[in-house]
Coordinates of C-alpha atoms and ligand atoms in Angstrom, one line a residue:
M881 CA -47.9 5.0 31.1
G882 CA -45.2 3.1 29.2
Q883 CA -45.6 4.0 25.2
A884 CA -46.7 1.4 22.8
R885 CA -43.4 0.1 20.9
R886 CA -43.5 0.7 17.3
S887 CA -42.3 -1.9 14.9
Y888 CA -40.2 -0.9 12.4
S889 CA -39.6 -2.6 8.8
N890 CA -36.6 -4.9 8.6
K891 CA -35.9 -4.4 4.6
T892 CA -32.1 -2.6 5.7
A893 CA -31.4 -6.1 7.5
E894 CA -32.8 -8.1 4.5
W895 CA -30.4 -6.4 2.2
I896 CA -27.6 -6.9 3.9
E897 CA -28.5 -10.6 4.0
E898 CA -28.9 -10.8 0.4
A899 CA -25.3 -8.5 0.2
L900 CA -23.8 -10.9 2.2
S901 CA -24.8 -13.8 0.5
A902 CA -23.8 -12.5 -2.8
L903 CA -20.6 -11.8 -1.4
S904 CA -20.4 -15.6 -0.3
D905 CA -22.0 -17.1 -3.6
R906 CA -18.3 -15.0 -5.7
G907 CA -16.0 -16.6 -3.1
L908 CA -15.4 -13.1 -1.8
Y909 CA -17.0 -13.2 1.4
R910 CA -14.8 -11.5 3.9
E911 CA -14.0 -11.9 7.7
L912 CA -11.6 -10.8 10.4
N913 CA -8.6 -13.2 11.2
I914 CA -7.7 -12.6 14.6
L915 CA -3.7 -12.6 15.6
D916 CA -1.7 -12.1 17.9
R917 CA 1.8 -11.0 17.1
R918 CA 5.8 -11.8 19.0
G919 CA 8.7 -12.3 16.7
G920 CA 8.1 -11.4 13.9
L921 CA 5.4 -15.0 14.4
F922 CA 1.6 -14.9 14.6
F923 CA 0.2 -16.6 16.6
R924 CA -3.9 -17.8 16.0
N925 CA -5.7 -18.3 19.2
Q926 CA -8.0 -22.3 19.4
A927 CA -10.9 -22.9 20.8
Q928 CA -10.3 -22.8 24.7
G929 CA -7.6 -24.8 26.1
Q930 CA -5.8 -25.9 22.9
P931 CA -2.5 -24.4 22.1
S932 CA -2.2 -21.5 20.0
T933 CA -0.8 -22.2 16.5
V934 CA 2.2 -20.6 15.2
L935 CA 2.7 -19.3 11.8
K936 CA 5.6 -17.7 10.0
D937 CA 4.7 -14.6 8.3
F938 CA 4.4 -14.3 4.8
S939 CA 2.0 -11.9 4.6
S940 CA 2.5 -8.8 6.4
N941 CA 3.7 -5.2 5.5
D942 CA 6.7 -5.7 8.1
Y943 CA 9.0 -5.5 5.8
L944 CA 11.9 -4.8 7.6
G945 CA 10.6 -6.5 11.0
L946 CA 11.2 -3.0 12.2
A947 CA 7.2 -2.5 13.7
E948 CA 8.1 -4.6 16.8
N949 CA 12.0 -3.5 17.0
F950 CA 13.1 -2.5 20.4
E951 CA 14.2 1.2 20.1
V952 CA 11.3 1.8 17.8
K953 CA 9.0 0.9 20.2
Q954 CA 10.9 2.7 23.2
A955 CA 10.5 6.1 20.9
A956 CA 6.8 5.4 21.6
S957 CA 6.3 5.0 24.2
E958 CA 8.8 7.3 25.5
A959 CA 6.3 9.7 23.4
A960 CA 3.1 8.9 24.7
L961 CA 5.0 9.4 28.6
A962 CA 5.8 12.5 27.4
L963 CA 3.0 14.2 25.1
G964 CA 0.0 11.8 25.2
G965 CA -2.0 9.3 23.8
S966 CA -3.4 11.8 21.0
S967 CA -2.8 14.7 19.2
S968 CA -6.3 16.1 20.0
S969 CA -6.7 18.2 17.8
S970 CA -5.6 18.7 14.0
R971 CA -2.6 20.2 12.7
L972 CA -3.8 23.6 11.7
V973 CA -5.8 23.9 14.9
T974 CA -3.0 22.7 18.6
G975 CA -2.4 19.4 16.9
S976 CA 1.1 20.1 15.2
F977 CA 3.7 20.0 17.6
E978 CA 7.4 20.0 17.8
V979 CA 8.0 16.3 17.0
H980 CA 5.7 16.2 14.3
R981 CA 8.0 18.9 12.3
Q982 CA 11.4 17.3 13.0
L983 CA 9.9 14.2 11.4
E984 CA 8.7 16.5 8.2
Q985 CA 11.8 17.8 7.8
K986 CA 14.2 14.0 8.5
L987 CA 11.6 13.1 5.6
A988 CA 11.7 16.0 3.5
T989 CA 15.8 15.3 3.7
W990 CA 15.6 11.7 3.2
L991 CA 13.4 11.4 0.2
G992 CA 15.8 14.5 -1.2
T993 CA 12.4 17.2 -1.1
E994 CA 12.0 20.9 -0.3
A995 CA 8.9 19.7 2.2
C996 CA 6.9 16.8 3.7
L997 CA 3.8 16.6 5.1
V998 CA 2.7 13.6 7.7
F999 CA -1.1 12.6 7.2
G1000 CA -3.3 10.4 9.3
S1001 CA -2.3 7.6 7.0
G1002 CA -1.3 6.7 3.3
Y1003 CA -4.9 6.6 2.8
H1004 CA -5.3 9.9 3.5
V1005 CA -2.8 11.1 1.8
N1006 CA -3.4 9.8 -1.9
S1007 CA -7.4 10.7 -1.2
G1008 CA -6.7 14.4 0.4
V1009 CA -3.8 15.8 -1.9
I1010 CA -5.2 14.6 -5.5
P1011 CA -8.7 16.4 -4.7
A1012 CA -6.0 19.4 -3.4
L1013 CA -4.7 19.8 -7.1
V1014 CA -6.9 18.6 -9.7
G1015 CA -10.8 19.5 -10.0
R1016 CA -13.5 19.1 -12.4
N1017 CA -12.0 20.6 -15.6
D1018 CA -9.0 18.5 -15.1
R1019 CA -7.7 14.9 -15.7
V1020 CA -6.4 12.2 -14.1
F1021 CA -4.5 9.7 -15.6
A1022 CA -3.8 6.6 -13.9
D1023 CA -2.3 3.0 -13.8
Q1024 CA -5.3 0.2 -14.0
L1025 CA -3.6 -1.4 -11.1
C1026 CA -3.4 1.6 -8.9
H1027 CA -3.8 1.1 -4.9
A1028 CA -7.7 2.3 -4.1
S1029 CA -6.8 5.4 -1.8
I1030 CA -5.4 6.9 -5.4
I1031 CA -8.5 6.2 -7.3
D1032 CA -10.7 7.1 -4.2
G1033 CA -8.7 10.9 -4.1
A1034 CA -9.1 11.1 -8.5
I1035 CA -13.0 10.2 -7.7
L1036 CA -13.3 12.8 -5.0
S1037 CA -11.5 15.5 -7.6
R1038 CA -14.1 15.5 -9.4
A1039 CA -11.6 15.2 -12.6
Q1040 CA -12.0 12.9 -15.6
L1041 CA -10.3 10.0 -14.2
K1042 CA -8.9 7.5 -17.3
R1043 CA -7.2 4.2 -16.5
Y1044 CA -4.1 3.0 -18.9
S1045 CA -3.3 -0.2 -18.9
H1046 CA -1.0 -1.3 -16.2
N1047 CA 2.8 -0.2 -16.9
D1048 CA 1.7 0.8 -20.2
L1049 CA 3.3 3.6 -20.8
D1050 CA 3.2 3.4 -24.7
Q1051 CA -0.7 3.8 -24.3
L1052 CA -0.2 6.8 -21.4
E1053 CA 1.6 8.9 -23.8
S1054 CA -1.2 8.1 -26.6
L1055 CA -3.8 9.5 -24.3
L1056 CA -1.9 12.5 -23.1
A1057 CA -1.2 13.1 -26.8
K1058 CA -5.1 12.7 -27.5
A1059 CA -5.8 15.3 -24.6
S1060 CA -3.6 17.8 -25.7
V1061 CA -5.3 18.2 -29.3
E1062 CA -8.7 18.4 -27.9
V1063 CA -9.3 22.1 -28.1
S1064 CA -12.0 21.8 -25.5
F1065 CA -9.3 21.0 -22.7
K1066 CA -7.4 23.2 -20.8
G1067 CA -7.5 21.8 -18.0
R1068 CA -4.6 20.6 -15.4
V1069 CA -3.4 17.1 -15.9
L1070 CA -1.7 14.7 -12.9
I1071 CA -0.6 11.1 -13.6
A1072 CA -0.4 8.8 -11.0
T1073 CA 1.1 5.4 -10.1
E1074 CA 2.9 3.6 -7.5
S1075 CA 6.3 2.9 -8.0
V1076 CA 6.2 -0.5 -6.4
F1077 CA 2.5 -2.2 -7.3
S1078 CA 1.7 -3.7 -3.9
M1079 CA -0.4 -6.7 -5.3
D1080 CA 2.2 -7.5 -8.4
G1081 CA 4.8 -6.1 -7.0
D1082 CA 6.2 -4.5 -10.3
S1083 CA 7.3 -1.3 -11.1
P1084 CA 7.1 0.9 -14.3
D1085 CA 9.8 2.7 -16.3
L1086 CA 10.2 5.7 -13.8
A1087 CA 12.2 7.4 -16.1
R1088 CA 10.2 7.5 -19.1
L1089 CA 7.1 8.9 -17.2
V1090 CA 9.0 11.5 -15.6
E1091 CA 10.0 12.0 -19.3
I1092 CA 6.1 12.0 -20.3
A1093 CA 5.1 14.6 -17.1
E1094 CA 7.3 16.7 -18.6
K1095 CA 6.6 16.7 -22.0
Y1096 CA 2.8 17.4 -21.4
N1097 CA 3.2 19.7 -18.5
A1098 CA 1.3 17.1 -15.9
I1099 CA 1.8 17.0 -12.2
L1100 CA 3.5 13.4 -11.4
L1101 CA 2.4 11.9 -8.2
V1102 CA 4.9 8.3 -7.6
D1103 CA 3.3 6.4 -4.7
E1104 CA 6.7 4.6 -2.9
A1105 CA 4.3 3.3 -0.1
H1106 CA 6.3 -0.2 -0.9
A1107 CA 9.1 0.8 -1.9
I1108 CA 10.7 3.4 0.5
G1109 CA 13.1 1.9 3.3
V1110 CA 13.5 -1.5 0.7
F1111 CA 14.9 -0.1 -2.6
G1112 CA 17.6 2.8 -2.7
K1113 CA 21.0 2.9 -1.5
R1114 CA 19.4 4.4 2.0
G1115 CA 15.9 2.7 1.6
Q1116 CA 14.7 6.0 -0.3
G1117 CA 12.8 4.6 -2.6
L1118 CA 13.3 4.4 -6.6
L1119 CA 11.8 7.7 -7.6
A1120 CA 14.8 9.2 -5.7
E1121 CA 17.0 7.4 -8.5
V1122 CA 15.7 9.2 -11.1
N1123 CA 15.9 13.2 -12.1
Y1124 CA 12.9 14.6 -11.7
N1125 CA 11.1 17.5 -12.2
P1126 CA 11.2 18.5 -8.5
E1127 CA 8.2 21.6 -8.6
S1128 CA 5.7 19.0 -10.1
T1129 CA 6.0 15.5 -8.6
L1130 CA 4.7 14.3 -5.3
V1131 CA 5.8 11.2 -3.5
T1132 CA 3.3 9.6 -1.0
A1133 CA 4.0 6.8 1.0
T1134 CA 3.1 5.4 4.3
L1135 CA 4.9 5.0 7.8
S1136 CA 3.2 1.8 8.5
K1137 CA 5.2 -0.7 6.3
A1138 CA 8.8 -0.7 6.1
L1139 CA 9.2 2.1 9.0
G1140 CA 7.1 0.0 11.1
S1141 CA 4.9 2.7 12.6
F1142 CA 1.2 4.0 11.4
G1143 CA 0.6 7.5 9.2
G1144 CA 1.0 8.3 5.8
L1145 CA 3.5 11.2 3.9
V1146 CA 3.8 13.2 1.1
C1147 CA 6.7 14.6 -0.4
C1148 CA 7.1 17.9 -2.9
S1149 CA 8.2 21.1 -2.9
S1150 CA 7.7 23.4 -0.4
K1151 CA 4.8 25.4 -2.7
M1152 CA 3.1 22.3 -3.0
S1153 CA 2.5 21.8 0.8
E1154 CA 2.0 25.1 1.5
L1155 CA -0.9 24.7 -1.1
L1156 CA -1.7 21.2 0.7
V1157 CA -2.0 22.7 4.1
N1158 CA -4.9 24.8 2.8
K1159 CA -6.7 22.4 0.3
A1160 CA -6.0 19.2 1.2
R1161 CA -9.0 18.1 3.1
S1162 CA -7.6 14.6 5.0
F1163 CA -4.8 17.0 6.5
I1164 CA -7.0 19.7 7.8
Y1165 CA -10.4 18.2 9.0
S1166 CA -8.5 15.4 10.9
T1167 CA -7.0 14.7 14.1
A1168 CA -2.9 15.0 13.8
L1169 CA -0.9 11.5 13.6
P1170 CA -0.2 10.4 17.9
P1171 CA 3.3 11.6 19.0
A1172 CA 3.9 7.5 19.7
S1173 CA 3.6 7.0 15.8
V1174 CA 5.1 10.0 15.1
A1175 CA 8.3 9.1 17.2
A1176 CA 8.4 5.5 16.1
A1177 CA 8.4 6.4 12.4
D1178 CA 11.4 8.8 13.6
A1179 CA 13.1 6.4 15.2
A1180 CA 13.0 3.5 12.5
L1181 CA 14.0 5.9 9.5
G1182 CA 17.5 6.4 11.8
L1183 CA 17.6 2.9 11.6
V1184 CA 16.7 2.7 7.7
H1185 CA 19.2 5.5 7.5
E1186 CA 22.2 3.6 9.2
S1187 CA 21.9 0.1 7.7
A1188 CA 19.7 0.1 4.3
P1189 CA 18.2 -3.2 5.1
G1190 CA 16.5 -3.5 2.1
V1191 CA 19.9 -4.8 0.1
R1192 CA 19.2 -8.1 1.9
L1193 CA 15.3 -8.5 1.9
L1194 CA 15.3 -8.0 -2.1
S1195 CA 18.4 -10.7 -2.1
L1196 CA 15.5 -13.0 0.2
A1197 CA 13.1 -12.0 -2.6
S1198 CA 15.4 -13.3 -5.2
Y1199 CA 16.1 -16.3 -3.5
L1200 CA 12.3 -17.7 -2.9
R1201 CA 11.5 -17.1 -6.8
K1202 CA 14.5 -18.9 -7.7
C1203 CA 13.1 -21.9 -5.7
L1204 CA 9.3 -21.2 -6.8
K1205 CA 10.6 -21.2 -10.1
D1206 CA 12.9 -24.4 -9.8
D1207 CA 9.1 -26.2 -8.4
G1208 CA 7.1 -25.1 -11.3
W1209 CA 5.7 -21.9 -10.0
E1210 CA 5.1 -18.9 -12.0
F1211 CA 4.7 -15.2 -10.9
G1212 CA 4.8 -11.8 -12.8
V1213 CA 8.0 -10.0 -13.8
G1214 CA 8.8 -8.0 -10.7
E1215 CA 12.0 -8.7 -8.5
S1216 CA 10.8 -6.6 -5.1
H1217 CA 10.1 -8.0 -2.5
I1218 CA 6.3 -8.7 -3.2
V1219 CA 5.8 -12.1 -4.7
P1220 CA 2.1 -12.7 -6.5
L1221 CA 1.0 -16.2 -7.1
I1222 CA -1.5 -16.1 -9.0
I1223 CA -4.4 -19.0 -8.5
G1224 CA -7.2 -17.7 -10.2
A1225 CA -10.6 -18.3 -8.7
S1226 CA -11.8 -16.8 -5.5
D1227 CA -12.6 -19.7 -4.0
R1228 CA -9.5 -21.6 -5.0
A1229 CA -6.7 -18.6 -3.9
V1230 CA -8.6 -19.4 0.0
E1231 CA -8.2 -23.0 -0.5
V1232 CA -4.9 -22.7 -0.9
S1233 CA -4.4 -19.9 1.3
S1234 CA -5.9 -22.2 4.5
F1235 CA -4.1 -25.0 3.6
L1236 CA -1.0 -23.5 4.1
R1237 CA -2.5 -21.6 7.2
E1238 CA -3.2 -25.3 8.5
N1239 CA 0.6 -26.2 7.9
G1240 CA 2.1 -22.8 9.5
F1241 CA 2.6 -20.3 6.9
L1242 CA 0.1 -17.2 6.6
V1243 CA -0.3 -15.5 3.4
T1244 CA -3.7 -14.1 3.1
A1245 CA -5.9 -14.7 -0.2
M1246 CA -5.6 -11.2 -2.7
R1247 CA -9.5 -11.2 -3.8
A1248 CA -11.6 -8.6 -6.0
P1249 CA -12.0 -5.7 -5.7
T1250 CA -8.5 -5.4 -4.0
V1251 CA -7.4 -7.2 -7.6
P1252 CA -9.5 -8.4 -10.7
E1253 CA -12.3 -11.0 -9.9
H1254 CA -10.2 -13.9 -12.5
L1255 CA -6.7 -13.1 -10.8
A1256 CA -7.0 -14.0 -7.3
R1257 CA -4.0 -14.4 -6.0
L1258 CA -1.4 -15.5 -2.6
R1259 CA 0.2 -11.9 -2.4
I1260 CA 3.8 -13.3 -0.8
S1261 CA 5.2 -10.3 0.6
L1262 CA 8.7 -11.2 2.9
N1263 CA 10.3 -9.5 5.6
L1264 CA 13.4 -9.3 8.0
K1265 CA 12.4 -12.4 10.3
L1266 CA 12.4 -14.8 7.9
S1267 CA 15.6 -16.7 6.3
E1268 CA 16.4 -18.6 3.5
E1269 CA 15.4 -21.8 5.4
D1270 CA 11.6 -20.7 6.0
C1271 CA 11.3 -19.9 2.3
D1272 CA 12.7 -23.7 1.2
Q1273 CA 10.1 -25.4 3.5
F1274 CA 7.7 -22.9 3.1
V1275 CA 8.0 -23.6 -1.1
T1276 CA 8.1 -27.7 -0.1
V1277 CA 4.6 -26.8 2.0
L1278 CA 2.5 -25.4 -1.2
S1279 CA 4.1 -28.2 -3.7
S1280 CA 2.7 -30.3 -1.5
S1281 CA -0.4 -28.6 -1.7
G1282 CA -0.9 -30.2 -5.0
F1283 CA -2.5 -27.0 -6.1
R1284 CA -0.9 -26.2 -9.7
P1285 CA -0.7 -22.1 -9.9
Q1286 CA -2.1 -20.4 -13.3
V1287 CA -0.3 -18.9 -15.9
V1288 CA 0.1 -15.0 -15.3
G1289 CA -2.3 -13.6 -18.3
S1290 CA -2.9 -9.9 -19.1
R1291 CA -5.3 -7.8 -16.6
Ligands
LIG1489 C1 0.1 1.4 -2.6 C2 -0.6 1.5 -1.6 N1 -0.9 3.4 -1.0 C3 -1.4 3.9 0.3 C4 -1.6 2.4 1.1 C5 -2.1 3.2 2.5 O1 -1.3 3.6 3.3 P1 -2.2 3.1 4.4 O2 -2.1 1.6 5.2 O3 -0.8 4.3 5.5 O4 -3.1 3.9 5.0 C6 -1.6 1.2 0.7 C7 -1.8 0.9 2.1 O5 -2.2 0.0 1.2 C8 -0.7 1.2 -0.6 O6 -0.9 -0.4 -0.9

């Protein structure tokens, strides 16, 4: 005898429908854009029988073109063949291989720190490291535009989170001064920033930030996700050029952007790293990076070391800025390879992005909550597969779109 079919309430489906419509109404609905990538170009498959569209990459984070580099791919495939597809357990169980140790040593030497740990991703690093260092009685002071992984780490830590206006170190200092005279506050302080902001491409005054951290005895976390591989004499990023306190400073970053692989890293003192091995939950309770990703990052690091390719990328970025400026476009104050073209309304940003895509350029529209809702934008990120001619063509097409930018306002 079959059981009578139970009927279920569809309240959840209704709620999901409403949530999705609310996003659509605000121009914030997102969907996956399935692409293939070969030779620095993206290919979007059309309906069956039609040729695929070729798109120039003005959007990915493969800044140095290393994700498709032959030596990087070969290192990944050899490691997978020798050591397998997975590390098969957490670093603290059986997942710490010699390849992890070697990569960590090389990264520490490169960034000039005593120690380094690689994590499952850059997101894992920030969201795991912050709660390992501060807790309920402590405070995190984070730039208003810090990446979600930093904010999520601060929330997970249960420390009190204070956001200071973007790159406004006077405001940060006055918040810290206030906290330092509060009789009831005896906790630790952690300051978090990015060295190149992911959506704005600008940078804080790191030398001053280091001084402020010292003055208020704070731990300083600098996320160099968008700087390593690009800035610095040997691609070590921006903090390496500043004389910072090695005991209380951490550099976090990703292996997934300029280094063309996958995973995250934190460089710090040996003692700090010992603490993180014992306390960072995203390190302890997650499977170690697979050998292929570790080997790919190791090979990429060798290439960056040898040739400092960031110099050419930054010169391409200054060329694009000049072309955009000559054409009347405005962008933020940064000088990096990330150029934000602020459009304003979300649906307009999506329209410009679609226009560019129809004309052979892939530039994703960035909308809330990634950026403030009224500051939707095209986040142009350049890579070494692009040429000055590509930049000229891009500006010509952008100009022909008929869209005009909004002046970059306060955030
Ligand atoms: C500033 C910043 N930090 C951290 C991350 C996270 O890195 P991953 O992609 O390796 O998780 C990103 C990537 O989007 C980022 O932009």
